[in-house]
Amino acid sequence: MELELRHLRTVRAIADTGSLTKAAAALGLAQPALSAQLRRIEKALGGPLFDRDHTGARPTLLGELVLERARVVLPAVSELQEEAVRFANAWGTMERFRLGGTHGPLLGGLVDRLVSAHPAAPVSTYTSWSVGEIAAQLVDGRLDFALIGACGQSPPPAHDRLTWQVIGIDPVFVMLPDSHPLAGAQELSLSALADECWADVPGEGCFADCFVGACARAGFSPVSVYETDTASVVHLVQVGRAVGLCRATFPPTPGVVTRPIAGSPLSWRHLLGWHPRSAAAGAAAGAVSGHTRAAYAEAAERSESYTRWLAAHPRFGAAM
């Protein structure tokens, strides 16, 4: 029998879990099948790889040697596969812009600016609630650039493999119907909204936990939180069914006012990402970054309440 990558993954799974039973469950195999496979691997390699007893499985000296090589080979093969997929999906020169994004205020502005600046270059977009999915498409070379958001200081996805540039940092504002008793306030405390229902858009990351934590520090738990698409959030606010959470760059909307939260307990980072070894990185990253920053500045200027608030809070706004 010739040694294959799947055999190395099997050996690593047994070592990582410390048990054939746990490794079989992790690999989706029956334990007798895994035991038989391990015997074949040990026969091919010339000796036992694990000492096994009722307490589990521990690598032998031969097993340690195999594991040491597996820890080098398996990541290298995985990186080779990613590189090959990325190469197959990328053009040799930057003749197009494949943009990905979560549902935020900047993607439309970036598309507008790229189409104006590069009228001959095709521009395509892909959106998803999942920042992990967007990041995976950057890694695989199916997207050239991505616009996502991250709560507070939480790390962006695949930050060890992708380049992420901070475009701007927004406080999270509250959306109110313009008929709300507090709509005329310049700033709102969370505690003043303790009896309200809330609405926001779904997403990954820690934002939901951070919001609940901010409410707890303000002395209450949210009555209910509707997670839905942006249009539905706006509708729920307009009809007075809920108050909404939004980035400060949320565009002016009929029937809705946006107001800052006292103390800015929640913040949102706008991030532009790309793969550092992609064709896009060398050919267009600087230009796309510049267009994205301009789109962010335009989005901020459209919000009168945010423009006024920024003057007194310089740590927010466009990243330097």
Coordinates of C-alpha atoms in Angstrom, one line a residue:
M1 CA 0.0 0.0 0.0
E2 CA 1.3 3.5 -0.9
L3 CA 0.9 6.2 1.7
E4 CA -1.7 8.8 0.7
L5 CA -2.7 12.2 2.1
R6 CA -5.9 10.7 3.6
H7 CA -3.7 8.4 5.6
L8 CA -1.8 11.3 7.1
R9 CA -5.0 13.0 8.0
T10 CA -6.2 9.8 9.7
V11 CA -3.0 9.7 11.8
R12 CA -3.3 13.3 12.7
A13 CA -6.9 12.9 13.7
I14 CA -6.0 10.1 16.1
A15 CA -3.2 12.1 17.6
D16 CA -5.4 15.2 17.9
T17 CA -8.3 13.4 19.6
G18 CA -6.1 11.0 21.6
S19 CA -8.6 8.2 20.9
L20 CA -9.6 6.0 18.0
T21 CA -13.3 6.3 19.0
K22 CA -13.2 10.1 18.9
A23 CA -11.1 10.1 15.7
A24 CA -13.6 7.8 14.0
A25 CA -16.4 10.1 15.0
A26 CA -14.5 13.2 13.7
L27 CA -13.7 11.4 10.4
G28 CA -17.2 10.0 10.0
L29 CA -16.0 6.4 10.1
A30 CA -17.0 3.4 12.1
Q31 CA -14.3 2.5 14.7
P32 CA -13.6 -1.0 13.3
A33 CA -13.0 0.6 9.9
L34 CA -10.6 3.1 11.3
S35 CA -8.8 0.4 13.3
A36 CA -8.4 -1.6 10.1
Q37 CA -7.1 1.4 8.2
L38 CA -4.6 2.2 11.0
R39 CA -3.3 -1.4 10.8
R40 CA -2.7 -1.0 7.1
I41 CA -1.0 2.3 7.5
E42 CA 1.3 0.9 10.3
K43 CA 2.1 -2.1 8.1
A44 CA 3.1 0.3 5.2
L45 CA 5.2 2.4 7.5
G46 CA 6.9 -0.5 9.2
G47 CA 5.7 -0.4 12.8
P48 CA 3.1 0.8 15.3
L49 CA 2.3 4.5 15.3
F50 CA 0.3 4.6 18.6
D51 CA 0.4 2.9 22.0
R52 CA -3.2 2.1 22.8
D53 CA -4.9 1.1 26.0
H54 CA -8.1 1.9 27.9
T55 CA -6.9 5.6 28.5
G56 CA -6.5 6.3 24.8
A57 CA -3.9 6.4 22.0
R58 CA -0.5 8.0 22.3
P59 CA 2.1 8.3 19.5
T60 CA 5.1 6.1 19.5
L61 CA 8.5 7.4 18.4
L62 CA 7.7 6.3 14.9
G63 CA 4.3 8.0 15.2
E64 CA 5.9 11.2 16.4
L65 CA 8.1 11.2 13.3
V66 CA 5.1 10.7 11.0
L67 CA 3.2 13.4 12.7
E68 CA 6.1 15.8 12.4
R69 CA 6.2 15.3 8.7
A70 CA 2.4 15.4 8.4
R71 CA 2.3 18.8 10.1
V72 CA 4.5 20.1 7.3
V73 CA 3.0 18.2 4.3
L74 CA -0.7 18.7 4.9
P75 CA -0.7 22.5 5.2
A76 CA 1.7 22.7 2.2
V77 CA -0.7 20.6 0.1
S78 CA -3.7 22.7 1.3
E79 CA -1.9 25.9 0.4
L80 CA -1.0 24.4 -3.0
Q81 CA -4.6 23.6 -3.7
E82 CA -5.8 27.1 -2.7
E83 CA -3.1 28.7 -4.9
A84 CA -4.0 26.5 -7.9
V85 CA -7.7 27.4 -7.5
R86 CA -6.9 31.1 -7.1
F87 CA -4.7 31.0 -10.2
A88 CA -7.3 29.2 -12.2
N89 CA -10.0 31.8 -11.2
A90 CA -7.8 34.9 -11.8
W91 CA -7.0 36.7 -14.9
G92 CA -3.4 37.4 -15.8
T93 CA -4.0 41.2 -15.8
M94 CA -6.5 43.3 -13.9
E95 CA -9.1 43.7 -16.6
R96 CA -12.2 43.4 -14.4
F97 CA -13.4 44.0 -10.9
R98 CA -15.2 41.2 -9.1
L99 CA -16.5 42.7 -5.9
G100 CA -18.0 41.0 -2.9
G101 CA -19.7 42.5 0.1
T102 CA -22.1 42.2 3.0
H103 CA -25.1 44.4 3.0
G104 CA -23.6 47.8 3.8
P105 CA -23.7 51.4 2.5
L106 CA -20.4 51.4 0.5
L107 CA -20.7 48.7 -2.2
G108 CA -23.0 50.7 -4.4
G109 CA -20.8 53.8 -4.1
L110 CA -17.7 51.8 -5.0
V111 CA -19.4 50.2 -8.1
D112 CA -20.4 53.7 -9.3
R113 CA -16.9 55.1 -9.0
L114 CA -15.2 52.1 -10.6
V115 CA -17.6 52.1 -13.6
S116 CA -16.9 55.8 -14.0
A117 CA -13.2 55.5 -13.7
H118 CA -12.8 52.2 -15.8
P119 CA -15.7 52.2 -18.3
A120 CA -14.2 49.3 -20.3
A121 CA -13.6 47.0 -17.3
P122 CA -16.5 44.6 -16.4
V123 CA -17.7 45.1 -12.8
S124 CA -19.6 42.3 -11.0
T125 CA -20.9 42.0 -7.5
Y126 CA -21.7 39.3 -5.0
T127 CA -23.3 39.9 -1.7
S128 CA -23.9 37.6 1.3
W129 CA -24.7 38.0 5.0
S130 CA -21.8 35.7 5.7
V131 CA -18.4 37.4 6.0
G132 CA -16.8 33.9 6.2
E133 CA -18.3 33.1 2.8
I134 CA -17.0 36.4 1.3
A135 CA -13.6 35.7 2.7
A136 CA -13.5 32.2 1.3
Q137 CA -14.2 33.5 -2.1
L138 CA -11.3 36.0 -1.8
V139 CA -9.0 33.1 -0.8
D140 CA -10.2 31.0 -3.7
G141 CA -9.7 33.8 -6.2
R142 CA -13.4 34.0 -7.1
L143 CA -13.5 37.6 -5.9
D144 CA -10.9 40.3 -6.3
F145 CA -12.0 42.7 -3.5
A146 CA -14.5 42.5 -0.7
L147 CA -16.2 45.1 1.5
I148 CA -17.3 43.8 4.9
G149 CA -17.9 45.1 8.4
A150 CA -16.5 44.0 11.8
C151 CA -17.8 44.8 15.2
G152 CA -15.5 46.8 17.5
Q153 CA -12.0 45.4 17.4
S154 CA -13.0 41.8 16.4
P155 CA -10.6 40.3 13.8
P156 CA -11.9 39.9 10.3
P157 CA -12.2 36.4 8.8
A158 CA -9.0 34.7 7.4
H159 CA -6.9 37.6 8.7
D160 CA -3.8 35.4 8.5
R161 CA -4.3 34.9 4.7
L162 CA -6.0 38.1 3.5
T163 CA -5.1 41.7 3.6
W164 CA -7.7 43.9 5.3
Q165 CA -7.6 47.6 5.2
V166 CA -9.7 49.8 7.6
I167 CA -11.7 52.3 5.5
G168 CA -13.7 53.9 8.3
I169 CA -15.0 53.4 11.8
D170 CA -18.6 54.2 12.6
P171 CA -20.5 54.4 15.8
V172 CA -23.7 52.4 15.8
F173 CA -26.7 54.7 15.7
V174 CA -30.4 54.2 16.5
M175 CA -33.1 54.5 13.9
L176 CA -36.4 56.0 15.1
P177 CA -39.6 56.8 13.4
D178 CA -39.8 60.6 12.9
S179 CA -42.9 60.6 15.1
H180 CA -41.1 59.0 18.1
P181 CA -41.1 61.2 21.2
L182 CA -37.3 61.0 21.3
A183 CA -36.8 61.8 17.6
G184 CA -35.9 65.4 18.4
A185 CA -33.1 64.5 20.8
Q186 CA -29.5 65.1 19.7
E187 CA -28.3 62.0 21.5
L188 CA -30.0 59.0 23.2
S189 CA -29.1 56.8 26.1
L190 CA -29.7 53.1 25.6
S191 CA -31.7 53.1 28.9
A192 CA -34.2 55.5 27.5
L193 CA -35.1 52.8 24.9
A194 CA -35.3 49.9 27.4
D195 CA -39.0 49.2 26.7
E196 CA -38.6 49.2 22.9
C197 CA -38.5 46.3 20.5
W198 CA -35.4 46.3 18.3
A199 CA -34.6 45.5 14.7
D200 CA -31.3 44.9 12.8
V201 CA -29.8 42.9 10.0
P202 CA -28.4 39.5 10.7
G203 CA -24.7 38.7 10.4
E204 CA -21.8 36.7 11.8
G205 CA -19.4 37.8 14.5
C206 CA -19.9 39.3 17.9
F207 CA -22.3 42.2 17.3
A208 CA -25.4 40.5 18.7
D209 CA -23.5 39.7 21.9
C210 CA -22.0 43.2 22.1
F211 CA -25.4 44.7 21.8
V212 CA -26.9 42.6 24.5
G213 CA -23.9 43.4 26.7
A214 CA -24.3 47.1 26.1
C215 CA -28.0 46.8 27.1
A216 CA -27.0 44.9 30.2
R217 CA -24.6 47.7 31.2
A218 CA -27.5 50.2 30.7
G219 CA -29.6 48.1 33.1
F220 CA -32.0 46.2 30.9
S221 CA -32.4 43.3 28.5
P222 CA -33.9 43.9 25.0
V223 CA -37.6 43.0 24.9
S224 CA -37.1 41.4 21.4
V225 CA -34.8 41.7 18.5
Y226 CA -36.0 41.2 14.9
E227 CA -33.2 40.1 12.6
T228 CA -34.3 40.8 9.0
D229 CA -33.2 42.4 5.8
T230 CA -32.6 46.2 5.6
A231 CA -35.8 47.1 3.9
S232 CA -37.8 45.2 6.6
V233 CA -35.8 46.9 9.4
V234 CA -36.7 50.3 7.8
H235 CA -40.4 49.3 7.5
L236 CA -40.6 48.2 11.2
V237 CA -39.1 51.5 12.3
Q238 CA -41.3 53.6 10.0
V239 CA -44.5 52.0 11.3
G240 CA -43.3 52.2 14.9
R241 CA -43.0 48.5 15.5
A242 CA -39.4 48.7 16.5
V243 CA -36.3 50.9 16.8
G244 CA -33.4 49.9 14.6
L245 CA -29.7 49.6 14.9
C246 CA -27.7 51.0 12.0
R247 CA -24.2 52.3 11.0
A248 CA -23.9 56.0 11.3
T249 CA -23.5 56.2 7.5
F250 CA -27.0 54.9 6.9
P251 CA -28.5 57.1 4.2
P252 CA -31.3 59.5 4.8
T253 CA -34.6 57.7 4.6
P254 CA -38.2 59.1 4.6
G255 CA -40.0 58.7 7.9
V256 CA -36.8 57.8 9.8
V257 CA -34.3 59.7 11.9
T258 CA -30.9 58.3 13.1
R259 CA -29.5 59.4 16.4
P260 CA -26.2 58.6 18.2
I261 CA -26.1 56.5 21.3
A262 CA -24.6 58.3 24.4
G263 CA -21.1 57.0 25.0
S264 CA -20.9 55.2 21.7
P265 CA -21.0 51.7 23.3
L266 CA -21.1 50.0 19.9
S267 CA -18.9 50.6 16.8
W268 CA -18.5 49.2 13.3
R269 CA -15.3 49.0 11.2
H270 CA -15.7 49.1 7.4
L271 CA -13.0 46.9 5.8
L272 CA -11.7 46.4 2.3
G273 CA -10.0 43.1 1.7
W274 CA -8.0 41.2 -1.0
H275 CA -5.6 38.4 -1.3
P276 CA -2.0 39.6 -1.1
R277 CA -0.8 37.3 -3.9
S278 CA -3.7 37.9 -6.3
A279 CA -3.5 39.8 -9.6
A280 CA -5.7 42.4 -8.0
A281 CA -3.3 43.1 -5.2
G282 CA -0.6 44.3 -7.5
A283 CA -2.7 45.8 -10.3
A284 CA -5.5 47.7 -8.6
A285 CA -5.5 47.6 -4.8
G286 CA -4.3 51.2 -4.4
A287 CA -6.9 52.5 -6.8
V288 CA -9.8 50.5 -5.3
S289 CA -8.8 51.5 -1.8
G290 CA -8.9 55.2 -2.9
H291 CA -12.3 54.8 -4.5
T292 CA -13.6 53.0 -1.4
R293 CA -12.4 55.8 0.8
A294 CA -14.1 58.3 -1.4
A295 CA -17.4 56.3 -1.3
Y296 CA -17.2 56.2 2.5
A297 CA -16.6 60.0 2.7
E298 CA -19.7 60.5 0.4
A299 CA -21.8 58.2 2.5
A300 CA -20.8 60.1 5.7
E301 CA -21.5 63.5 4.1
R302 CA -25.1 62.4 3.2
S303 CA -25.9 61.9 6.9
E304 CA -26.4 65.4 8.4
S305 CA -26.7 63.9 11.9
Y306 CA -23.4 62.0 11.5
T307 CA -21.5 64.9 10.0
R308 CA -22.6 67.1 12.9
W309 CA -21.7 64.4 15.5
L310 CA -18.2 63.6 13.9
A311 CA -17.0 67.2 14.5
A312 CA -17.0 66.4 18.2
H313 CA -15.8 62.8 18.0
P314 CA -12.6 62.7 15.9
R315 CA -11.7 59.0 16.8
F316 CA -14.5 57.9 14.4
G317 CA -14.9 58.5 10.7
A318 CA -12.4 57.8 7.9
A319 CA -9.3 55.8 8.8
M320 CA -6.1 57.6 8.3

